[in-house]
């Protein structure tokens, strides 16, 4: 198992940037597919980005070109760089890990599939004001 702790959330004006971090309790590069999800009030949780063990990535259409998922293997840390933030990006953001991203691979890395992910952090709040 792996424990995940997110940080880096906060309040920012539209057009601004934030970088979320997710510290893992163990090395994840060769073992876990990693992902970011978000849930806005009154809405279902949605996949934002995923990063597989081979470096393949998937992004939600709503964040493509604005968000970048990456990892620092030496620090066992996953990042989500969020640029050009919009009020509709306001949500609780969750880091997640999967033993394997079978479903994500099956859709050719177009979708971030929640059913892949079995390990979750507690979340960090992102609020974007207009």
Coordinates of N, CA, C and O in Angstrom, one line a residue:
X1 N 0.8 -1.2 0.0 CA 0.0 0.0 0.0 C 0.9 1.2 0.0 O 2.0 1.2 0.3
X2 N 0.3 2.4 -0.4 CA 1.0 3.6 -0.4 C 0.1 4.7 0.2 O -1.2 4.7 0.0
X3 N 0.6 5.5 1.0 CA -0.1 6.7 1.6 C 0.2 7.9 0.8 O 1.4 8.1 0.4
X4 N -0.8 8.8 0.6 CA -0.6 10.0 -0.2 C -1.1 11.2 0.6 O -2.1 11.2 1.2
X5 N -0.3 12.3 0.5 CA -0.7 13.5 1.2 C -0.5 14.7 0.2 O 0.6 15.0 -0.3
X6 N -1.6 15.4 0.0 CA -1.6 16.5 -1.0 C -1.3 17.8 -0.2 O -1.6 17.9 0.9
X7 N -0.8 18.7 -1.0 CA -0.6 20.1 -0.5 C -0.5 21.0 -1.7 O -0.5 20.6 -2.9
X8 N -0.5 22.3 -1.4 CA -0.4 23.3 -2.5 C -1.7 24.0 -2.9 O -1.6 24.9 -3.7
X9 N -2.8 23.6 -2.4 CA -4.0 24.2 -2.7 C -4.1 25.6 -2.1 O -3.3 26.0 -1.3
X10 N -5.1 26.4 -2.6 CA -5.3 27.8 -2.0 C -6.2 28.5 -2.9 O -7.0 27.9 -3.7
X11 N -6.2 29.8 -2.7 CA -7.1 30.7 -3.4 C -6.3 31.5 -4.4 O -5.3 32.1 -4.0
X12 N -6.8 31.7 -5.6 CA -6.1 32.4 -6.6 C -7.2 33.1 -7.6 O -8.3 32.6 -7.7
X13 N -6.8 34.1 -8.2 CA -7.7 34.8 -9.1 C -7.6 34.1 -10.5 O -6.6 33.4 -10.8
X14 N -8.6 34.3 -11.2 CA -8.7 33.7 -12.6 C -7.5 34.1 -13.4 O -7.1 35.3 -13.3
X15 N -6.9 33.2 -14.1 CA -5.7 33.5 -14.9 C -4.4 33.1 -14.2 O -3.4 33.1 -14.8
X16 N -4.5 32.9 -12.9 CA -3.4 32.6 -12.1 C -2.9 31.1 -12.2 O -3.5 30.4 -12.9
X17 N -1.9 30.8 -11.4 CA -1.4 29.5 -11.4 C -1.2 28.9 -10.0 O -1.1 29.7 -9.0
X18 N -1.3 27.6 -9.8 CA -1.0 26.9 -8.6 C -0.3 25.6 -9.0 O -0.5 25.1 -10.1
X19 N 0.5 25.1 -8.1 CA 1.1 23.8 -8.2 C 0.8 22.9 -7.0 O 1.2 23.3 -5.9
X20 N 0.1 21.9 -7.3 CA -0.3 20.9 -6.3 C 0.8 19.9 -6.1 O 1.4 19.5 -7.2
X21 N 1.0 19.4 -4.9 CA 2.0 18.4 -4.7 C 1.3 17.2 -4.0 O 0.4 17.4 -3.2
X22 N 1.9 16.0 -4.2 CA 1.3 14.8 -3.6 C 2.5 14.0 -3.1 O 3.2 13.4 -4.0
X23 N 2.8 13.9 -1.8 CA 3.9 13.2 -1.3 C 3.5 11.8 -1.0 O 2.5 11.5 -0.4
X24 N 4.2 10.8 -1.6 CA 3.9 9.4 -1.4 C 4.8 8.8 -0.4 O 5.9 9.2 -0.2
X25 N 4.3 7.8 0.3 CA 5.0 7.2 1.4 C 6.1 6.2 0.9 O 6.9 5.8 1.7
X26 N 6.1 5.9 -0.4 CA 7.1 5.0 -1.0 C 7.3 5.4 -2.4 O 6.6 6.2 -3.0
X27 N 8.3 4.8 -3.0 CA 8.6 5.0 -4.4 C 7.4 4.6 -5.3 O 6.9 3.5 -5.1
X28 N 7.1 5.4 -6.3 CA 5.9 5.1 -7.1 C 6.3 5.0 -8.6 O 5.4 4.5 -9.3
X29 N 7.5 5.4 -9.0 CA 7.7 5.5 -10.5 C 7.4 4.2 -11.2 O 6.8 4.2 -12.2
X30 N 8.0 3.1 -10.7 CA 7.9 1.8 -11.4 C 6.7 1.0 -10.9 O 6.6 -0.2 -11.4
X31 N 6.0 1.4 -9.9 CA 5.0 0.6 -9.2 C 3.6 1.1 -9.4 O 2.7 0.3 -9.5
X32 N 3.4 2.4 -9.4 CA 2.0 2.9 -9.4 C 1.8 3.8 -10.6 O 2.6 4.7 -10.9
X33 N 0.6 3.7 -11.1 CA 0.1 4.7 -12.0 C -0.5 5.8 -11.1 O -1.2 5.5 -10.1
X34 N -0.2 7.1 -11.3 CA -0.7 8.1 -10.5 C -1.7 9.1 -11.1 O -1.6 9.2 -12.4
X35 N -2.5 9.6 -10.4 CA -3.6 10.5 -11.0 C -4.0 11.6 -10.1 O -3.7 11.6 -8.8
X36 N -4.6 12.6 -10.7 CA -5.3 13.7 -10.0 C -6.7 13.7 -10.3 O -7.1 13.6 -11.5
X37 N -7.6 13.9 -9.3 CA -9.0 14.0 -9.5 C -9.5 15.3 -8.8 O -8.8 15.8 -8.0
X38 N -10.7 15.7 -9.1 CA -11.3 16.8 -8.4 C -12.8 16.6 -8.3 O -13.4 15.9 -9.0
X39 N -13.3 17.3 -7.2 CA -14.7 17.2 -7.0 C -15.2 18.6 -6.5 O -14.8 19.1 -5.5
X40 N -16.1 19.2 -7.3 CA -16.7 20.5 -7.0 C -18.0 20.2 -6.2 O -18.6 19.1 -6.3
X41 N -18.4 21.2 -5.4 CA -19.6 21.0 -4.6 C -20.8 20.6 -5.5 O -21.1 21.3 -6.5
X42 N -21.5 19.6 -5.1 CA -22.7 19.2 -5.8 C -22.4 18.4 -7.1 O -23.4 18.1 -7.9
X43 N -21.2 18.1 -7.4 CA -20.8 17.4 -8.6 C -20.1 16.1 -8.3 O -19.5 16.0 -7.2
X44 N -20.1 15.2 -9.3 CA -19.3 14.0 -9.1 C -17.8 14.2 -9.3 O -17.4 15.2 -9.9
X45 N -17.1 13.4 -8.7 CA -15.6 13.4 -8.8 C -15.2 13.1 -10.3 O -15.8 12.2 -10.9
X46 N -14.3 13.9 -10.8 CA -13.9 13.7 -12.2 C -12.3 13.5 -12.3 O -11.6 14.1 -11.5
X47 N -11.9 12.8 -13.2 CA -10.5 12.6 -13.4 C -9.9 13.8 -14.1 O -10.5 14.3 -15.1
X48 N -8.8 14.3 -13.7 CA -8.1 15.5 -14.2 C -6.9 15.1 -15.0 O -6.8 15.5 -16.2
X49 N -6.0 14.2 -14.5 CA -4.8 13.8 -15.2 C -4.3 12.5 -14.6 O -4.5 12.2 -13.4
X50 N -3.6 11.8 -15.4 CA -3.0 10.5 -15.0 C -1.6 10.4 -15.6 O -1.3 10.9 -16.7
X51 N -0.7 9.8 -14.8 CA 0.7 9.6 -15.3 C 1.0 8.1 -15.0 O 1.1 7.7 -13.9
X52 N 1.3 7.4 -16.1 CA 1.5 5.9 -15.9 C 3.0 5.6 -15.7 O 3.8 6.5 -15.8
X53 N 3.3 4.4 -15.4 CA 4.7 4.0 -15.1 C 5.6 4.2 -16.3 O 6.8 4.3 -16.1
X54 N 5.1 4.2 -17.5 CA 5.9 4.3 -18.7 C 6.0 5.8 -19.1 O 6.6 6.0 -20.2
X55 N 5.4 6.7 -18.3 CA 5.5 8.1 -18.7 C 4.3 8.5 -19.5 O 4.1 9.7 -19.8
X56 N 3.4 7.6 -19.9 CA 2.2 8.0 -20.6 C 1.3 8.9 -19.8 O 1.2 8.7 -18.6
X57 N 0.6 9.9 -20.4 CA -0.2 10.7 -19.6 C -1.6 10.8 -20.3 O -1.8 10.6 -21.4
X58 N -2.6 11.2 -19.4 CA -3.9 11.4 -19.9 C -4.5 12.7 -19.2 O -4.1 12.9 -18.0
X59 N -5.2 13.5 -19.9 CA -5.8 14.7 -19.3 C -7.3 14.8 -19.7 O -7.7 14.4 -20.8
X60 N -8.0 15.4 -18.8 CA -9.4 15.7 -19.1 C -9.4 16.8 -20.2 O -8.5 17.7 -20.2
X61 N -10.4 16.8 -21.1 CA -10.4 17.8 -22.1 C -10.4 19.2 -21.5 O -9.9 20.2 -22.1
X62 N -11.1 19.4 -20.4 CA -11.2 20.7 -19.8 C -9.9 21.3 -19.3 O -9.9 22.5 -19.0
X63 N -8.9 20.5 -19.1 CA -7.6 21.0 -18.6 C -6.5 20.9 -19.6 O -5.4 21.4 -19.3
X64 N -6.7 20.3 -20.7 CA -5.6 20.1 -21.7 C -5.0 21.4 -22.1 O -5.8 22.4 -22.4
X65 N -3.7 21.5 -22.1 CA -3.0 22.7 -22.5 C -2.8 23.7 -21.3 O -2.1 24.7 -21.4
X66 N -3.5 23.4 -20.2 CA -3.4 24.3 -19.0 C -2.7 23.6 -17.8 O -2.0 24.2 -17.1
X67 N -3.0 22.3 -17.7 CA -2.5 21.6 -16.5 C -1.4 20.6 -17.0 O -1.5 20.0 -18.1
X68 N -0.4 20.3 -16.2 CA 0.6 19.4 -16.5 C 0.9 18.5 -15.3 O 1.1 19.0 -14.2
X69 N 0.8 17.2 -15.5 CA 1.1 16.2 -14.4 C 2.6 15.8 -14.6 O 3.1 15.6 -15.7
X70 N 3.3 15.7 -13.4 CA 4.7 15.2 -13.5 C 5.0 14.6 -12.1 O 4.3 14.7 -11.2
X71 N 6.2 14.0 -12.1 CA 6.6 13.5 -10.8 C 8.1 13.7 -10.6 O 8.9 13.7 -11.6
X72 N 8.5 13.8 -9.4 CA 9.9 13.9 -9.0 C 10.2 12.6 -8.3 O 9.8 12.4 -7.2
X73 N 10.9 11.7 -9.0 CA 11.2 10.3 -8.5 C 12.0 10.4 -7.2 O 11.8 9.6 -6.3
X74 N 13.0 11.3 -7.2 CA 13.9 11.3 -6.0 C 13.1 11.7 -4.7 O 13.5 11.3 -3.6
X75 N 12.0 12.5 -4.9 CA 11.3 12.9 -3.7 C 10.0 12.2 -3.6 O 9.2 12.5 -2.6
X76 N 9.7 11.2 -4.4 CA 8.5 10.4 -4.3 C 7.3 11.3 -4.3 O 6.3 11.2 -3.5
X77 N 7.3 12.3 -5.2 CA 6.3 13.4 -5.2 C 5.7 13.5 -6.5 O 6.4 13.6 -7.5
X78 N 4.4 13.6 -6.6 CA 3.6 13.9 -7.8 C 3.2 15.3 -7.8 O 2.9 15.9 -6.7
X79 N 3.2 16.0 -9.0 CA 2.8 17.3 -9.1 C 1.6 17.5 -10.1 O 1.5 16.7 -11.0
X80 N 0.9 18.6 -9.9 CA 0.0 19.1 -10.9 C 0.2 20.6 -11.0 O -0.2 21.3 -10.1
X81 N 0.8 21.0 -12.1 CA 1.0 22.4 -12.4 C -0.3 22.9 -13.1 O -0.6 22.3 -14.2
X82 N -0.9 23.9 -12.5 CA -2.2 24.4 -13.1 C -2.0 25.8 -13.5 O -1.7 26.7 -12.6
X83 N -2.1 26.1 -14.7 CA -2.0 27.5 -15.3 C -3.3 27.9 -15.8 O -4.2 27.1 -16.1
X84 N -3.4 29.2 -16.1 CA -4.6 29.8 -16.6 C -5.9 29.3 -15.9 O -6.8 28.9 -16.6
X85 N -5.8 29.4 -14.7 CA -6.9 28.8 -13.9 C -8.2 29.6 -14.1 O -8.2 30.8 -14.3
X86 N -9.3 28.9 -14.1 CA -10.7 29.4 -14.3 C -11.5 29.2 -13.1 O -11.3 28.2 -12.3
X87 N -12.6 30.0 -12.9 CA -13.5 29.7 -11.7 C -14.0 28.3 -11.7 O -14.2 27.7 -10.6
X88 N -14.2 27.7 -12.9 CA -14.8 26.3 -12.9 C -13.8 25.3 -12.5 O -14.1 24.1 -12.4
X89 N -12.5 25.7 -12.3 CA -11.5 24.8 -11.8 C -11.6 24.6 -10.2 O -10.9 23.8 -9.6
X90 N -12.5 25.5 -9.6 CA -12.7 25.4 -8.2 C -13.2 24.0 -7.8 O -14.2 23.6 -8.3
X91 N -12.5 23.4 -6.8 CA -12.8 22.0 -6.4 C -11.9 21.6 -5.3 O -10.8 22.2 -5.1
X92 N -12.2 20.5 -4.7 CA -11.3 19.7 -3.9 C -10.5 18.8 -4.8 O -11.1 18.1 -5.6
X93 N -9.2 18.9 -4.8 CA -8.3 18.1 -5.6 C -7.7 16.9 -4.8 O -7.2 17.1 -3.7
X94 N -7.8 15.7 -5.4 CA -7.3 14.5 -4.8 C -6.2 13.9 -5.6 O -6.3 13.8 -6.8
X95 N -5.2 13.4 -4.9 CA -4.1 12.6 -5.5 C -4.5 11.1 -5.4 O -5.1 10.7 -4.3
X96 N -4.2 10.3 -6.3 CA -4.6 8.9 -6.3 C -3.5 8.0 -6.9 O -2.8 8.5 -7.8
X97 N -3.5 6.8 -6.5 CA -2.5 5.8 -7.1 C -3.2 4.6 -7.4 O -4.2 4.1 -6.8
X98 N -2.8 4.0 -8.5 CA -3.3 2.7 -9.0 C -2.2 1.7 -9.1 O -1.1 2.0 -9.6
X99 N -2.6 0.4 -8.8 CA -1.6 -0.6 -9.0 C -1.3 -0.8 -10.5 O -0.2 -1.1 -10.9
X100 N -2.3 -0.5 -11.3 CA -2.1 -0.5 -12.8 C -3.3 0.2 -13.4 O -4.4 0.1 -13.0
X101 N -3.0 1.0 -14.4 CA -4.0 1.8 -15.1 C -4.6 1.1 -16.3 O -4.4 1.6 -17.4
X102 N -5.2 -0.1 -16.1 CA -5.7 -0.9 -17.2 C -6.7 -0.2 -18.0 O -6.7 -0.1 -19.2
X103 N -7.7 0.4 -17.3 CA -8.8 1.1 -18.0 C -8.3 2.3 -18.7 O -8.8 2.6 -19.8
X104 N -7.5 3.1 -18.1 CA -6.9 4.3 -18.7 C -6.2 3.9 -20.0 O -6.3 4.5 -21.0
X105 N -5.4 2.8 -20.0 CA -4.7 2.4 -21.1 C -5.6 1.9 -22.2 O -5.4 2.1 -23.4
X106 N -6.7 1.3 -21.8 CA -7.6 0.7 -22.7 C -8.3 1.8 -23.6 O -8.7 1.5 -24.7
X107 N -8.4 3.0 -23.0 CA -9.0 4.1 -23.8 C -8.0 5.0 -24.4 O -8.2 6.1 -24.7
X108 N -6.8 4.4 -24.5 CA -5.7 5.1 -25.2 C -5.3 6.4 -24.5 O -5.0 7.4 -25.2
X109 N -5.4 6.4 -23.2 CA -5.0 7.6 -22.5 C -5.8 8.8 -22.8 O -5.3 9.9 -22.8
X110 N -7.0 8.6 -23.2 CA -7.9 9.8 -23.4 C -8.7 10.1 -22.1 O -9.0 11.3 -21.9
X111 N -9.0 9.1 -21.3 CA -9.7 9.3 -20.1 C -8.9 8.9 -18.9 O -8.0 8.1 -19.0
X112 N -9.2 9.6 -17.8 CA -8.6 9.2 -16.5 C -9.7 8.5 -15.8 O -10.8 9.0 -15.4
X113 N -9.5 7.2 -15.6 CA -10.6 6.3 -15.2 C -10.5 6.0 -13.7 O -9.6 5.4 -13.2
X114 N -11.5 6.5 -13.0 CA -11.5 6.4 -11.5 C -11.4 5.0 -11.0 O -10.8 4.7 -10.0
X115 N -12.0 4.1 -11.7 CA -12.1 2.7 -11.2 C -10.7 2.1 -11.2 O -10.5 1.0 -10.5
X116 N -9.7 2.7 -11.8 CA -8.3 2.2 -11.8 C -7.7 2.4 -10.4 O -6.8 1.6 -9.9
X117 N -8.1 3.4 -9.7 CA -7.4 4.0 -8.5 C -7.9 3.5 -7.2 O -9.1 3.7 -6.9
X118 N -7.0 2.9 -6.4 CA -7.4 2.3 -5.1 C -6.9 3.0 -3.9 O -7.3 2.7 -2.8
X119 N -5.9 3.9 -4.1 CA -5.3 4.6 -3.0 C -5.5 6.1 -3.2 O -5.3 6.6 -4.3
X120 N -6.0 6.8 -2.1 CA -6.4 8.2 -2.2 C -5.8 9.0 -1.1 O -5.7 8.5 0.0
X121 N -5.5 10.3 -1.4 CA -5.2 11.2 -0.4 C -6.4 11.9 0.2 O -7.6 11.6 -0.2
X122 N -6.2 12.8 1.1 CA -7.4 13.5 1.8 C -7.9 14.7 1.0 O -9.0 15.2 1.2
X123 N -7.1 15.2 0.0 CA -7.5 16.3 -0.8 C -7.0 17.6 -0.4 O -6.6 17.8 0.8
X124 N -6.9 18.5 -1.3 CA -6.5 19.9 -1.1 C -7.4 20.8 -1.9 O -7.7 20.6 -3.0
X125 N -7.9 21.9 -1.2 CA -8.9 22.8 -1.8 C -8.2 23.8 -2.7 O -7.3 24.5 -2.4
X126 N -8.8 23.9 -3.9 CA -8.4 25.0 -4.9 C -9.6 25.9 -5.1 O -10.7 25.4 -5.5
X127 N -9.5 27.2 -4.9 CA -10.6 28.1 -5.2 C -10.1 29.2 -6.1 O -9.1 29.8 -5.9
X128 N -10.8 29.3 -7.2 CA -10.4 30.3 -8.3 C -11.5 31.4 -8.3 O -12.7 31.0 -8.6
X129 N -11.2 32.6 -8.1 CA -12.2 33.7 -8.1 C -12.1 34.5 -9.4 O -11.0 34.6 -10.0
X130 N -13.2 35.0 -9.8 CA -13.3 35.7 -11.1 C -13.0 37.2 -10.9 O -12.9 37.7 -9.8

